[in-house]
């Protein structure tokens, strides 16, 4: 996911020790697309 520039602002990549983070509907859609 780090390779996706549109996800660069996700809290997961700014604070890598968090395992549960809020995501926007747009970010969730991108994550789901990358998983298929």
PDB file of N, CA and C in Angstrom:
ATOM      1  N   UNK A   1       0.820  -1.189   0.000  1.00  0.00           N
ATOM      2  CA  UNK A   1       0.000   0.000   0.000  1.00  0.00           C
ATOM      3  C   UNK A   1       0.868   1.259   0.000  1.00  0.00           C
ATOM      4  N   UNK A   2       2.059   1.161   0.528  1.00  0.00           N
ATOM      5  CA  UNK A   2       2.924   2.344   0.532  1.00  0.00           C
ATOM      6  C   UNK A   2       3.226   2.841  -0.877  1.00  0.00           C
ATOM      7  N   UNK A   3       3.158   1.945  -1.841  1.00  0.00           N
ATOM      8  CA  UNK A   3       3.451   2.320  -3.224  1.00  0.00           C
ATOM      9  C   UNK A   3       2.328   3.138  -3.847  1.00  0.00           C
ATOM     10  N   UNK A   4       1.180   3.207  -3.211  1.00  0.00           N
ATOM     11  CA  UNK A   4       0.046   3.960  -3.751  1.00  0.00           C
ATOM     12  C   UNK A   4       0.117   5.404  -3.273  1.00  0.00           C
ATOM     13  N   UNK A   5       0.454   6.348  -4.151  1.00  0.00           N
ATOM     14  CA  UNK A   5       0.585   7.743  -3.739  1.00  0.00           C
ATOM     15  C   UNK A   5      -0.703   8.310  -3.157  1.00  0.00           C
ATOM     16  N   UNK A   6      -1.860   7.807  -3.601  1.00  0.00           N
ATOM     17  CA  UNK A   6      -3.123   8.323  -3.103  1.00  0.00           C
ATOM     18  C   UNK A   6      -3.410   7.897  -1.662  1.00  0.00           C
ATOM     19  N   UNK A   7      -2.598   6.995  -1.121  1.00  0.00           N
ATOM     20  CA  UNK A   7      -2.752   6.574   0.275  1.00  0.00           C
ATOM     21  C   UNK A   7      -1.637   7.109   1.171  1.00  0.00           C
ATOM     22  N   UNK A   8      -0.766   7.920   0.641  1.00  0.00           N
ATOM     23  CA  UNK A   8       0.401   8.409   1.385  1.00  0.00           C
ATOM     24  C   UNK A   8       0.032   9.185   2.644  1.00  0.00           C
ATOM     25  N   UNK A   9      -1.153   9.793   2.679  1.00  0.00           N
ATOM     26  CA  UNK A   9      -1.536  10.588   3.839  1.00  0.00           C
ATOM     27  C   UNK A   9      -2.252   9.779   4.919  1.00  0.00           C
ATOM     28  N   UNK A  10      -2.342   8.462   4.747  1.00  0.00           N
ATOM     29  CA  UNK A  10      -3.000   7.630   5.760  1.00  0.00           C
ATOM     30  C   UNK A  10      -2.203   7.620   7.057  1.00  0.00           C
ATOM     31  N   UNK A  11      -2.903   7.651   8.168  1.00  0.00           N
ATOM     32  CA  UNK A  11      -2.265   7.664   9.475  1.00  0.00           C
ATOM     33  C   UNK A  11      -1.353   6.449   9.673  1.00  0.00           C
ATOM     34  N   UNK A  12      -1.694   5.320   9.076  1.00  0.00           N
ATOM     35  CA  UNK A  12      -0.888   4.102   9.203  1.00  0.00           C
ATOM     36  C   UNK A  12       0.555   4.338   8.789  1.00  0.00           C
ATOM     37  N   UNK A  13       0.771   5.143   7.762  1.00  0.00           N
ATOM     38  CA  UNK A  13       2.120   5.373   7.264  1.00  0.00           C
ATOM     39  C   UNK A  13       2.830   6.495   8.008  1.00  0.00           C
ATOM     40  N   UNK A  14       2.096   7.307   8.729  1.00  0.00           N
ATOM     41  CA  UNK A  14       2.713   8.360   9.525  1.00  0.00           C
ATOM     42  C   UNK A  14       3.070   7.847  10.915  1.00  0.00           C
ATOM     43  N   UNK A  15       2.256   6.944  11.434  1.00  0.00           N
ATOM     44  CA  UNK A  15       2.478   6.347  12.757  1.00  0.00           C
ATOM     45  C   UNK A  15       2.357   4.840  12.601  1.00  0.00           C
ATOM     46  N   UNK A  16       3.419   4.218  12.201  1.00  0.00           N
ATOM     47  CA  UNK A  16       3.377   2.810  11.792  1.00  0.00           C
ATOM     48  C   UNK A  16       3.056   1.822  12.915  1.00  0.00           C
ATOM     49  N   UNK A  17       3.041   2.241  14.160  1.00  0.00           N
ATOM     50  CA  UNK A  17       2.778   1.300  15.249  1.00  0.00           C
ATOM     51  C   UNK A  17       1.285   1.090  15.484  1.00  0.00           C
ATOM     52  N   UNK A  18       0.452   1.894  14.867  1.00  0.00           N
ATOM     53  CA  UNK A  18      -0.992   1.727  15.031  1.00  0.00           C
ATOM     54  C   UNK A  18      -1.491   0.581  14.163  1.00  0.00           C
ATOM     55  N   UNK A  19      -2.390  -0.206  14.704  1.00  0.00           N
ATOM     56  CA  UNK A  19      -2.932  -1.305  13.909  1.00  0.00           C
ATOM     57  C   UNK A  19      -4.389  -1.074  13.525  1.00  0.00           C
ATOM     58  N   UNK A  20      -5.073  -0.195  14.241  1.00  0.00           N
ATOM     59  CA  UNK A  20      -6.454   0.148  13.914  1.00  0.00           C
ATOM     60  C   UNK A  20      -6.484   1.645  13.652  1.00  0.00           C
ATOM     61  N   UNK A  21      -6.890   2.003  12.447  1.00  0.00           N
ATOM     62  CA  UNK A  21      -6.878   3.412  12.073  1.00  0.00           C
ATOM     63  C   UNK A  21      -8.154   3.764  11.319  1.00  0.00           C
ATOM     64  N   UNK A  22      -8.547   5.022  11.385  1.00  0.00           N
ATOM     65  CA  UNK A  22      -9.697   5.438  10.574  1.00  0.00           C
ATOM     66  C   UNK A  22      -9.269   5.591   9.114  1.00  0.00           C
ATOM     67  N   UNK A  23     -10.141   5.215   8.213  1.00  0.00           N
ATOM     68  CA  UNK A  23      -9.883   5.421   6.789  1.00  0.00           C
ATOM     69  C   UNK A  23     -11.106   6.083   6.169  1.00  0.00           C
ATOM     70  N   UNK A  24     -10.866   6.876   5.164  1.00  0.00           N
ATOM     71  CA  UNK A  24     -11.968   7.521   4.459  1.00  0.00           C
ATOM     72  C   UNK A  24     -12.599   6.509   3.506  1.00  0.00           C
ATOM     73  N   UNK A  25     -13.817   6.756   3.080  1.00  0.00           N
ATOM     74  CA  UNK A  25     -14.429   5.864   2.090  1.00  0.00           C
ATOM     75  C   UNK A  25     -13.580   5.743   0.823  1.00  0.00           C
ATOM     76  N   UNK A  26     -12.953   6.816   0.398  1.00  0.00           N
ATOM     77  CA  UNK A  26     -12.084   6.806  -0.791  1.00  0.00           C
ATOM     78  C   UNK A  26     -10.884   5.892  -0.570  1.00  0.00           C
ATOM     79  N   UNK A  27     -10.239   6.016   0.605  1.00  0.00           N
ATOM     80  CA  UNK A  27      -9.087   5.174   0.917  1.00  0.00           C
ATOM     81  C   UNK A  27      -9.498   3.704   0.979  1.00  0.00           C
ATOM     82  N   UNK A  28     -10.649   3.417   1.565  1.00  0.00           N
ATOM     83  CA  UNK A  28     -11.115   2.042   1.673  1.00  0.00           C
ATOM     84  C   UNK A  28     -11.334   1.432   0.295  1.00  0.00           C
ATOM     85  N   UNK A  29     -11.900   2.213  -0.616  1.00  0.00           N
ATOM     86  CA  UNK A  29     -12.135   1.740  -1.981  1.00  0.00           C
ATOM     87  C   UNK A  29     -10.812   1.392  -2.664  1.00  0.00           C
ATOM     88  N   UNK A  30      -9.792   2.223  -2.454  1.00  0.00           N
ATOM     89  CA  UNK A  30      -8.467   1.978  -3.040  1.00  0.00           C
ATOM     90  C   UNK A  30      -7.861   0.704  -2.455  1.00  0.00           C
ATOM     91  N   UNK A  31      -7.979   0.532  -1.148  1.00  0.00           N
ATOM     92  CA  UNK A  31      -7.438  -0.656  -0.483  1.00  0.00           C
ATOM     93  C   UNK A  31      -8.116  -1.917  -1.016  1.00  0.00           C
ATOM     94  N   UNK A  32      -9.426  -1.872  -1.149  1.00  0.00           N
ATOM     95  CA  UNK A  32     -10.153  -3.039  -1.659  1.00  0.00           C
ATOM     96  C   UNK A  32      -9.742  -3.379  -3.085  1.00  0.00           C
ATOM     97  N   UNK A  33      -9.538  -2.364  -3.918  1.00  0.00           N
ATOM     98  CA  UNK A  33      -9.116  -2.608  -5.302  1.00  0.00           C
ATOM     99  C   UNK A  33      -7.746  -3.275  -5.343  1.00  0.00           C
ATOM    100  N   UNK A  34      -6.838  -2.869  -4.450  1.00  0.00           N
ATOM    101  CA  UNK A  34      -5.489  -3.416  -4.449  1.00  0.00           C
ATOM    102  C   UNK A  34      -5.470  -4.858  -3.943  1.00  0.00           C
ATOM    103  N   UNK A  35      -6.489  -5.264  -3.211  1.00  0.00           N
ATOM    104  CA  UNK A  35      -6.541  -6.613  -2.672  1.00  0.00           C
ATOM    105  C   UNK A  35      -7.080  -7.651  -3.640  1.00  0.00           C
ATOM    106  N   UNK A  36      -7.560  -7.198  -4.778  1.00  0.00           N
ATOM    107  CA  UNK A  36      -8.131  -8.166  -5.728  1.00  0.00           C
ATOM    108  C   UNK A  36      -7.238  -8.380  -6.919  1.00  0.00           C
TER     109      UNK A  36
END
